[in-house]
Amino acid sequence: DPENSGSLIGELRRAIEDLRPDRVIVTEAGEWRLAKCFRDAQDDLDIPLEIRQDSRFLASHAEFETWAKGRKQLRMEFFYREMRKRYGVLLDPDGEPAGGAWNFDAANRKRLPGDLEPPSPLKVVPDEITRQVLEMVARRFGGNFGDLEPFWFAVDAAGARRAFDHFVEAGLPKFGDYQDAMRQDEPFVFHAVISLYLNAGLLRPLDLCRAAEAAWERGDVPLNAAEGFIRQILGWREFVRGIYWREMPGYAQTNALNALRPLPDFYWTGETEMNCMAQAIGQTRREAYAHHIQRLMVTGNFALLAGLDPKEVSEWYLAVYADAYEWVELPNTHGMALFADGGLLASKPYAASGKYIDRMSDYCTHCRYDVKESLGETACPFNALYWNFLAENRETLNRNPRLGMIYRTFDRMDGAKRAALRKKARAYLLNLA
């Protein structure tokens, strides 16, 4: 449209001039910048503008603030328990957690056996309207990051529900055991791949939690699978949204570890000899998707260890994933992946050497680097970077009680080895540019 103003507020003004309504009703925006634009517009428009609460979430801003007020630390686990009680999810008749525990995270960390084949997500054939949009995108934005074809996402509520129902039947039974697992050329494992539908409003969060609970009650899925799935929606999704709105706009500027290194080009190209990074970035380009461990413990972990600028990392995550909205992307990046908020969201940095990736995947067996080596030409870069990260940030992190044992291990190392590890890491970081 040649008359398009280029902004939502501008288009709202144009629509008001054309249609002459008595008032305007909008759902609150999912991004602080845009929400402010609409709040400011309330005073500038000649007609009433009513901003309504977003019904795609279960905890309002006021409810989260009531829960958070006066707490020294904001931890998802305790918020999650309150949400379970409020909505009566996975509780026994006495109001206690089903199975005697609130959280079965310890039962969610199995490595995927080589002979276990995960199911594919439900893939929808594009309809005529979707095909027209794809052709337009290819024509106007063909040079942007990502592969447009094949496109198999659902585009309406009915399709999104079919995709979720398929997951409950085919993926959820094994999701609990293997939700942290990764495998070469296996982008989805047992994950639902429905966050893009949920965040766009095609699915309702409580409906999904009830369906997972019902599957457990029928005996179709184990408790650790139902609880693990519900925790991501009723716990984590609601919690990070609460953090975002409570802490913005300053939250976007946080950089507690003073990380300033530019984002390397291979985040956009996928061209790196680190196989785990190539796998995560390559599937991101193809599918606009990576599951939470790939985002946190591969691409996010590398960004943390390498001291990459949080703003640049956040821009990347926001650009490349189909489910990325700032309310969910920013806390997960700044708080979980990069510890840029100084511990507001997570109790410690999720820093790890190559050992973690090797334990949870088969990536290392396909890599030119040796995950068991820390020094030498074939040493896994994650190993030296891990110890260098701890050394560089010791003044900030040394008082963290969850890192005390790791620092004692570092201090017991031979001095020459510590120096060699840091030299190795610095040489690698110099080459990133």
Short mmCIF file of C-alpha atoms in Angstrom, two decimals:
data_model
loop_
_atom_site.label_atom_id
_atom_site.label_comp_id
_atom_site.label_asym_id
_atom_site.label_seq_id
_atom_site.Cartn_x
_atom_site.Cartn_y
_atom_site.Cartn_z
CA ASP A 1 0.00 0.00 0.00
CA PRO A 2 1.77 3.22 -1.08
CA GLU A 3 -0.19 5.16 1.53
CA ASN A 4 1.00 2.95 4.40
CA SER A 5 2.48 5.04 7.19
CA GLY A 6 4.96 2.36 8.26
CA SER A 7 3.76 2.08 11.86
CA LEU A 8 0.80 0.56 13.68
CA ILE A 9 -0.12 3.85 15.33
CA GLY A 10 0.06 5.59 11.97
CA GLU A 11 -2.21 2.97 10.42
CA LEU A 12 -4.59 3.28 13.38
CA ARG A 13 -4.85 7.01 12.75
CA ARG A 14 -5.47 6.38 9.05
CA ALA A 15 -8.21 3.82 9.85
CA ILE A 16 -9.89 6.23 12.29
CA GLU A 17 -9.92 8.97 9.65
CA ASP A 18 -11.37 6.59 7.07
CA LEU A 19 -13.90 4.68 9.20
CA ARG A 20 -14.90 7.34 11.77
CA PRO A 21 -15.49 4.92 14.69
CA ASP A 22 -16.81 6.01 18.09
CA ARG A 23 -13.98 4.25 19.91
CA VAL A 24 -11.11 1.81 19.42
CA ILE A 25 -10.49 -1.40 21.41
CA VAL A 26 -7.11 -3.16 21.27
CA THR A 27 -5.42 -6.03 23.08
CA GLU A 28 -2.30 -4.91 24.90
CA ALA A 29 0.90 -5.36 22.90
CA GLY A 30 3.43 -8.10 23.61
CA GLU A 31 6.39 -5.72 23.42
CA TRP A 32 7.17 -2.85 25.77
CA ARG A 33 8.02 -0.39 22.97
CA LEU A 34 4.72 -0.94 21.21
CA ALA A 35 2.72 -0.97 24.44
CA LYS A 36 4.13 2.47 25.23
CA CYS A 37 3.15 3.70 21.77
CA PHE A 38 -0.46 2.71 22.41
CA ARG A 39 -0.47 4.19 25.92
CA ASP A 40 0.82 7.46 24.50
CA ALA A 41 -1.80 7.32 21.76
CA GLN A 42 -4.58 7.19 24.37
CA ASP A 43 -3.86 10.86 25.12
CA ASP A 44 -3.37 11.94 21.51
CA LEU A 45 -6.34 10.42 19.69
CA ASP A 46 -9.61 12.29 19.35
CA ILE A 47 -11.65 9.21 20.33
CA PRO A 48 -11.41 6.79 23.28
CA LEU A 49 -8.79 4.03 22.99
CA GLU A 50 -9.38 1.09 25.33
CA ILE A 51 -6.44 -1.29 25.91
CA ARG A 52 -7.58 -4.70 27.17
CA GLN A 53 -5.60 -7.36 28.99
CA ASP A 54 -4.12 -10.11 26.83
CA SER A 55 -6.20 -13.25 27.33
CA ARG A 56 -3.45 -15.53 26.00
CA PHE A 57 -1.92 -15.67 29.50
CA LEU A 58 -3.04 -16.94 32.88
CA ALA A 59 -1.30 -14.51 35.26
CA SER A 60 -2.10 -10.82 34.88
CA HIS A 61 0.53 -8.15 35.44
CA ALA A 62 -1.11 -7.28 38.75
CA GLU A 63 -1.19 -10.91 39.89
CA PHE A 64 2.48 -11.40 39.09
CA GLU A 65 3.38 -8.18 40.89
CA THR A 66 1.43 -9.32 43.96
CA TRP A 67 3.34 -12.61 43.97
CA ALA A 68 6.74 -10.93 43.41
CA LYS A 69 6.38 -8.03 45.83
CA GLY A 70 8.61 -8.31 48.87
CA ARG A 71 10.50 -11.40 47.68
CA LYS A 72 14.29 -11.22 47.84
CA GLN A 73 14.59 -13.65 44.94
CA LEU A 74 12.17 -14.41 42.13
CA ARG A 75 12.36 -18.09 41.28
CA MET A 76 10.17 -19.85 38.76
CA GLU A 77 9.75 -22.97 40.91
CA PHE A 78 7.80 -21.16 43.63
CA PHE A 79 5.70 -19.20 41.14
CA TYR A 80 4.94 -22.45 39.31
CA ARG A 81 3.65 -24.07 42.50
CA GLU A 82 1.29 -21.16 43.08
CA MET A 83 -0.02 -21.45 39.51
CA ARG A 84 -0.58 -25.19 39.93
CA LYS A 85 -2.60 -24.53 43.08
CA ARG A 86 -4.56 -21.66 41.55
CA TYR A 87 -5.66 -23.69 38.55
CA GLY A 88 -5.82 -27.09 40.26
CA VAL A 89 -3.45 -28.78 37.84
CA LEU A 90 -1.79 -32.12 38.73
CA LEU A 91 -3.01 -32.05 42.33
CA ASP A 92 -4.31 -34.93 44.41
CA PRO A 93 -7.62 -34.60 46.32
CA ASP A 94 -5.80 -33.08 49.31
CA GLY A 95 -4.27 -30.33 47.18
CA GLU A 96 -0.82 -31.87 47.24
CA PRO A 97 1.22 -32.39 44.05
CA ALA A 98 0.49 -35.55 42.11
CA GLY A 99 3.21 -38.12 42.63
CA GLY A 100 4.43 -36.43 45.81
CA ALA A 101 6.66 -33.81 44.12
CA TRP A 102 6.11 -30.50 42.37
CA ASN A 103 8.90 -30.97 39.88
CA PHE A 104 10.26 -34.03 38.07
CA ASP A 105 13.05 -32.20 36.28
CA ALA A 106 15.60 -34.76 37.44
CA ALA A 107 13.70 -37.37 35.38
CA ASN A 108 13.85 -35.21 32.23
CA ARG A 109 17.54 -35.53 31.38
CA LYS A 110 18.09 -38.84 29.62
CA ARG A 111 20.33 -39.17 26.57
CA LEU A 112 18.46 -40.38 23.49
CA PRO A 113 19.21 -44.06 22.72
CA GLY A 114 20.53 -44.70 19.24
CA ASP A 115 17.74 -47.12 18.37
CA LEU A 116 14.87 -44.83 19.43
CA GLU A 117 13.30 -42.93 16.52
CA PRO A 118 11.36 -39.77 17.46
CA PRO A 119 8.13 -38.91 15.65
CA SER A 120 7.81 -36.04 13.20
CA PRO A 121 5.61 -33.08 14.13
CA LEU A 122 2.35 -32.80 12.24
CA LYS A 123 3.07 -31.01 8.98
CA VAL A 124 0.32 -29.07 7.21
CA VAL A 125 0.17 -28.59 3.45
CA PRO A 126 -0.05 -24.84 2.68
CA ASP A 127 -3.46 -23.67 1.45
CA GLU A 128 -3.90 -21.18 -1.40
CA ILE A 129 -3.72 -18.06 0.77
CA THR A 130 -0.57 -19.33 2.51
CA ARG A 131 0.95 -20.13 -0.88
CA GLN A 132 0.29 -16.57 -2.05
CA VAL A 133 1.96 -15.19 1.06
CA LEU A 134 4.97 -17.46 0.58
CA GLU A 135 5.36 -16.26 -3.00
CA MET A 136 5.22 -12.63 -1.85
CA VAL A 137 7.79 -13.23 0.88
CA ALA A 138 10.10 -15.02 -1.55
CA ARG A 139 9.81 -12.12 -3.98
CA ARG A 140 10.35 -9.31 -1.48
CA PHE A 141 12.52 -10.86 1.23
CA GLY A 142 14.26 -13.77 -0.49
CA GLY A 143 17.69 -12.65 0.69
CA ASN A 144 16.84 -12.73 4.41
CA PHE A 145 17.99 -15.40 6.86
CA GLY A 146 16.10 -18.67 6.73
CA ASP A 147 14.70 -21.19 4.28
CA LEU A 148 11.15 -20.44 3.18
CA GLU A 149 10.48 -23.90 1.77
CA PRO A 150 9.25 -26.34 2.80
CA PHE A 151 6.67 -24.46 4.86
CA TRP A 152 4.56 -26.79 6.98
CA PHE A 153 3.26 -24.75 9.92
CA ALA A 154 -0.44 -24.58 10.66
CA VAL A 155 -1.96 -21.13 10.08
CA ASP A 156 -5.29 -21.38 11.92
CA ALA A 157 -6.58 -22.59 15.28
CA ALA A 158 -7.94 -25.87 13.93
CA GLY A 159 -4.60 -26.79 12.36
CA ALA A 160 -2.72 -25.78 15.50
CA ARG A 161 -4.96 -28.00 17.61
CA ARG A 162 -4.40 -30.95 15.29
CA ALA A 163 -0.65 -30.40 15.64
CA PHE A 164 -0.96 -30.39 19.43
CA ASP A 165 -3.18 -33.48 19.53
CA HIS A 166 -0.63 -35.27 17.36
CA PHE A 167 2.09 -34.38 19.86
CA VAL A 168 0.05 -35.67 22.82
CA GLU A 169 -0.35 -39.01 21.08
CA ALA A 170 3.05 -39.40 19.41
CA GLY A 171 5.52 -37.24 21.32
CA LEU A 172 4.37 -36.58 24.87
CA PRO A 173 4.80 -40.18 26.15
CA LYS A 174 8.60 -39.89 25.69
CA PHE A 175 8.90 -36.12 26.08
CA GLY A 176 9.57 -36.29 29.82
CA ASP A 177 12.55 -38.61 29.54
CA TYR A 178 14.20 -36.94 26.55
CA GLN A 179 13.22 -33.27 26.59
CA ASP A 180 16.86 -32.24 27.13
CA ALA A 181 18.31 -34.65 24.55
CA MET A 182 19.83 -33.68 21.20
CA ARG A 183 20.70 -35.79 18.17
CA GLN A 184 22.54 -35.24 14.88
CA ASP A 185 20.13 -34.22 12.10
CA GLU A 186 17.14 -34.65 14.42
CA PRO A 187 15.69 -31.17 15.01
CA PHE A 188 12.52 -32.01 16.95
CA VAL A 189 13.21 -35.14 19.06
CA PHE A 190 10.01 -35.50 21.17
CA HIS A 191 9.16 -31.80 21.37
CA ALA A 192 5.73 -30.40 20.59
CA VAL A 193 6.76 -27.53 18.27
CA ILE A 194 3.60 -25.66 19.28
CA SER A 195 5.08 -22.58 21.01
CA LEU A 196 4.68 -20.57 17.80
CA TYR A 197 0.94 -21.38 17.81
CA LEU A 198 0.59 -20.69 21.52
CA ASN A 199 2.41 -17.35 21.36
CA ALA A 200 0.38 -16.25 18.33
CA GLY A 201 -2.90 -17.02 20.12
CA LEU A 202 -3.96 -20.06 18.09
CA LEU A 203 -3.87 -22.24 21.21
CA ARG A 204 -4.85 -21.45 24.80
CA PRO A 205 -2.37 -22.32 27.56
CA LEU A 206 -4.80 -23.82 30.08
CA ASP A 207 -6.37 -26.02 27.39
CA LEU A 208 -2.95 -27.54 26.70
CA CYS A 209 -2.22 -28.10 30.39
CA ARG A 210 -5.59 -29.81 30.90
CA ALA A 211 -5.03 -32.03 27.87
CA ALA A 212 -1.60 -33.14 29.13
CA GLU A 213 -3.06 -33.78 32.60
CA ALA A 214 -5.90 -35.82 31.10
CA ALA A 215 -3.43 -37.91 29.09
CA TRP A 216 -1.61 -38.76 32.33
CA GLU A 217 -4.88 -39.56 34.13
CA ARG A 218 -5.82 -41.95 31.30
CA GLY A 219 -2.48 -43.68 31.66
CA ASP A 220 -1.34 -42.64 28.17
CA VAL A 221 1.75 -40.74 29.37
CA PRO A 222 3.97 -40.94 32.48
CA LEU A 223 3.82 -38.25 35.14
CA ASN A 224 7.28 -36.85 34.39
CA ALA A 225 6.15 -36.19 30.80
CA ALA A 226 2.90 -34.45 31.73
CA GLU A 227 4.53 -32.43 34.52
CA GLY A 228 7.52 -31.46 32.38
CA PHE A 229 5.28 -30.17 29.62
CA ILE A 230 2.93 -28.35 31.98
CA ARG A 231 5.87 -26.75 33.80
CA GLN A 232 7.03 -25.10 30.57
CA ILE A 233 3.62 -23.51 30.00
CA LEU A 234 2.06 -22.90 33.41
CA GLY A 235 5.42 -22.19 35.04
CA TRP A 236 8.15 -20.94 32.75
CA ARG A 237 6.08 -19.18 30.07
CA GLU A 238 4.04 -17.22 32.59
CA PHE A 239 7.07 -16.49 34.77
CA VAL A 240 9.28 -14.99 32.05
CA ARG A 241 6.40 -12.84 30.86
CA GLY A 242 5.95 -11.54 34.39
CA ILE A 243 9.65 -10.73 34.65
CA TYR A 244 9.61 -8.95 31.29
CA TRP A 245 6.78 -6.56 32.10
CA ARG A 246 7.95 -5.98 35.65
CA GLU A 247 11.55 -5.11 34.69
CA MET A 248 11.19 -3.29 31.37
CA PRO A 249 12.42 -1.03 29.87
CA GLY A 250 15.68 -1.24 31.82
CA TYR A 251 15.89 -5.01 31.49
CA ALA A 252 16.85 -4.76 27.81
CA GLN A 253 19.94 -2.73 28.75
CA THR A 254 21.33 -5.17 31.32
CA ASN A 255 24.87 -6.46 30.82
CA ALA A 256 26.02 -7.65 34.25
CA LEU A 257 29.11 -9.43 32.89
CA ASN A 258 30.10 -6.50 30.65
CA ALA A 259 30.05 -8.74 27.57
CA LEU A 260 30.87 -6.63 24.50
CA ARG A 261 32.20 -8.99 21.82
CA PRO A 262 30.32 -8.73 18.48
CA LEU A 263 28.17 -11.62 17.30
CA PRO A 264 30.26 -13.85 14.98
CA ASP A 265 29.15 -14.21 11.38
CA PHE A 266 28.60 -17.95 11.76
CA TYR A 267 25.46 -17.29 13.79
CA TRP A 268 24.00 -16.16 10.46
CA THR A 269 25.78 -18.52 8.09
CA GLY A 270 26.03 -21.70 10.19
CA GLU A 271 29.53 -22.13 8.76
CA THR A 272 31.57 -23.37 11.72
CA GLU A 273 33.54 -26.53 12.45
CA MET A 274 31.88 -26.80 15.87
CA ASN A 275 29.33 -29.44 14.93
CA CYS A 276 26.91 -28.66 17.77
CA MET A 277 26.73 -25.02 16.67
CA ALA A 278 26.42 -25.97 13.01
CA GLN A 279 23.59 -28.37 13.86
CA ALA A 280 21.66 -25.85 15.98
CA ILE A 281 22.12 -22.94 13.58
CA GLY A 282 21.56 -25.07 10.48
CA GLN A 283 18.21 -26.37 11.71
CA THR A 284 17.29 -22.86 12.84
CA ARG A 285 17.80 -21.67 9.26
CA ARG A 286 15.77 -24.57 7.84
CA GLU A 287 12.97 -24.81 10.41
CA ALA A 288 12.86 -21.46 12.29
CA TYR A 289 13.01 -23.76 15.33
CA ALA A 290 15.39 -25.18 17.89
CA HIS A 291 14.35 -26.66 21.21
CA HIS A 292 15.17 -25.10 24.55
CA ILE A 293 18.39 -27.02 25.25
CA GLN A 294 19.81 -26.17 21.84
CA ARG A 295 19.02 -22.51 22.45
CA LEU A 296 20.27 -22.48 26.05
CA MET A 297 23.17 -24.93 26.14
CA VAL A 298 24.55 -24.70 22.59
CA THR A 299 24.06 -21.31 20.91
CA GLY A 300 23.33 -19.56 24.22
CA ASN A 301 26.13 -21.27 26.11
CA PHE A 302 28.65 -20.33 23.43
CA ALA A 303 27.46 -16.71 23.51
CA LEU A 304 27.88 -16.68 27.30
CA LEU A 305 31.36 -18.24 27.29
CA ALA A 306 32.56 -16.02 24.44
CA GLY A 307 31.26 -12.83 26.08
CA LEU A 308 29.02 -11.84 23.16
CA ASP A 309 27.13 -8.56 23.40
CA PRO A 310 23.65 -9.31 24.87
CA LYS A 311 21.96 -6.81 22.56
CA GLU A 312 23.34 -8.49 19.45
CA VAL A 313 22.53 -11.96 20.76
CA SER A 314 18.97 -10.91 21.61
CA GLU A 315 18.49 -9.42 18.15
CA TRP A 316 19.57 -12.74 16.64
CA TYR A 317 17.19 -14.84 18.73
CA LEU A 318 14.34 -12.45 18.01
CA ALA A 319 15.00 -12.58 14.26
CA VAL A 320 15.44 -16.29 13.62
CA TYR A 321 12.72 -18.19 15.53
CA ALA A 322 9.06 -18.50 14.57
CA ASP A 323 7.97 -18.36 18.23
CA ALA A 324 10.09 -15.33 19.21
CA TYR A 325 8.28 -12.38 20.74
CA GLU A 326 10.22 -9.92 22.87
CA TRP A 327 8.32 -10.73 26.08
CA VAL A 328 9.60 -14.33 25.95
CA GLU A 329 12.84 -13.92 24.00
CA LEU A 330 14.43 -11.18 26.09
CA PRO A 331 14.22 -12.79 29.56
CA ASN A 332 15.32 -16.15 28.18
CA THR A 333 18.31 -14.55 26.45
CA HIS A 334 19.39 -11.96 29.00
CA GLY A 335 18.44 -13.95 32.08
CA MET A 336 18.87 -17.63 31.30
CA ALA A 337 21.38 -17.82 28.46
CA LEU A 338 23.66 -14.84 29.15
CA PHE A 339 23.21 -14.03 32.87
CA ALA A 340 23.13 -10.42 31.70
CA ASP A 341 20.56 -9.53 34.37
CA GLY A 342 23.01 -10.50 37.12
CA GLY A 343 20.93 -13.35 38.51
CA LEU A 344 17.43 -11.90 38.59
CA LEU A 345 16.04 -14.80 36.56
CA ALA A 346 18.52 -17.64 37.15
CA SER A 347 20.42 -18.54 40.30
CA LYS A 348 23.66 -19.10 38.35
CA PRO A 349 25.03 -18.79 34.82
CA TYR A 350 24.21 -21.80 32.65
CA ALA A 351 27.85 -22.14 31.63
CA ALA A 352 29.09 -25.57 30.56
CA SER A 353 32.05 -27.14 28.85
CA GLY A 354 31.77 -29.57 25.96
CA LYS A 355 31.10 -32.38 28.45
CA TYR A 356 27.48 -31.33 28.84
CA ILE A 357 26.86 -31.32 25.09
CA ASP A 358 28.55 -34.71 24.78
CA ARG A 359 26.42 -36.13 27.60
CA MET A 360 23.14 -34.96 26.08
CA SER A 361 23.82 -35.57 22.37
CA ASP A 362 25.81 -37.40 19.73
CA TYR A 363 27.05 -34.14 18.22
CA CYS A 364 30.59 -34.61 19.46
CA THR A 365 31.05 -37.94 17.68
CA HIS A 366 30.49 -36.12 14.37
CA CYS A 367 32.77 -33.16 15.16
CA ARG A 368 36.33 -32.48 14.04
CA TYR A 369 37.08 -31.26 17.57
CA ASP A 370 37.74 -33.69 20.42
CA VAL A 371 35.44 -33.01 23.34
CA LYS A 372 37.84 -34.80 25.71
CA GLU A 373 40.66 -32.37 24.93
CA SER A 374 41.05 -28.87 26.34
CA LEU A 375 44.41 -27.98 24.79
CA GLY A 376 45.91 -28.68 21.41
CA GLU A 377 44.80 -28.19 17.82
CA THR A 378 41.79 -30.52 18.01
CA ALA A 379 40.56 -29.45 21.46
CA CYS A 380 36.85 -28.60 21.74
CA PRO A 381 36.60 -24.78 21.94
CA PHE A 382 33.91 -25.00 24.62
CA ASN A 383 36.41 -26.45 27.12
CA ALA A 384 39.01 -23.67 27.22
CA LEU A 385 36.29 -21.04 26.83
CA TYR A 386 34.49 -22.46 29.87
CA TRP A 387 37.45 -22.11 32.22
CA ASN A 388 38.39 -18.74 30.75
CA PHE A 389 34.84 -17.49 31.31
CA LEU A 390 35.03 -18.44 34.97
CA ALA A 391 38.42 -16.76 35.35
CA GLU A 392 37.38 -13.57 33.55
CA ASN A 393 34.20 -13.18 35.61
CA ARG A 394 35.53 -14.35 38.94
CA GLU A 395 35.08 -11.02 40.68
CA THR A 396 31.38 -11.03 39.79
CA LEU A 397 30.63 -14.75 40.19
CA ASN A 398 32.96 -15.90 42.99
CA ARG A 399 30.36 -15.28 45.70
CA ASN A 400 27.72 -17.37 43.98
CA PRO A 401 27.26 -20.43 46.26
CA ARG A 402 26.42 -22.68 43.29
CA LEU A 403 29.81 -22.00 41.71
CA GLY A 404 32.02 -22.49 44.77
CA MET A 405 32.95 -26.10 44.00
CA ILE A 406 33.78 -25.26 40.39
CA TYR A 407 36.11 -22.45 41.42
CA ARG A 408 37.81 -24.75 43.92
CA THR A 409 38.38 -27.25 41.09
CA PHE A 410 39.88 -24.48 38.96
CA ASP A 411 42.16 -23.39 41.80
CA ARG A 412 43.45 -26.93 42.28
CA MET A 413 44.61 -27.09 38.66
CA ASP A 414 48.31 -26.79 37.92
CA GLY A 415 49.13 -23.12 37.37
CA ALA A 416 50.69 -23.80 33.98
CA LYS A 417 47.53 -25.56 32.83
CA ARG A 418 45.34 -22.67 33.95
CA ALA A 419 47.53 -20.27 32.00
CA ALA A 420 47.48 -22.52 28.92
CA LEU A 421 43.69 -22.78 29.00
CA ARG A 422 43.31 -19.02 29.14
CA LYS A 423 45.84 -18.52 26.36
CA LYS A 424 43.98 -21.07 24.22
CA ALA A 425 40.65 -19.32 24.85
CA ARG A 426 42.03 -15.87 24.10
CA ALA A 427 43.52 -17.07 20.81
CA TYR A 428 40.17 -18.54 19.82
CA LEU A 429 38.30 -15.37 20.75
CA LEU A 430 40.70 -13.24 18.72
CA ASN A 431 39.91 -15.37 15.68
CA LEU A 432 36.14 -14.95 16.06
CA ALA A 433 36.20 -11.57 14.33
#
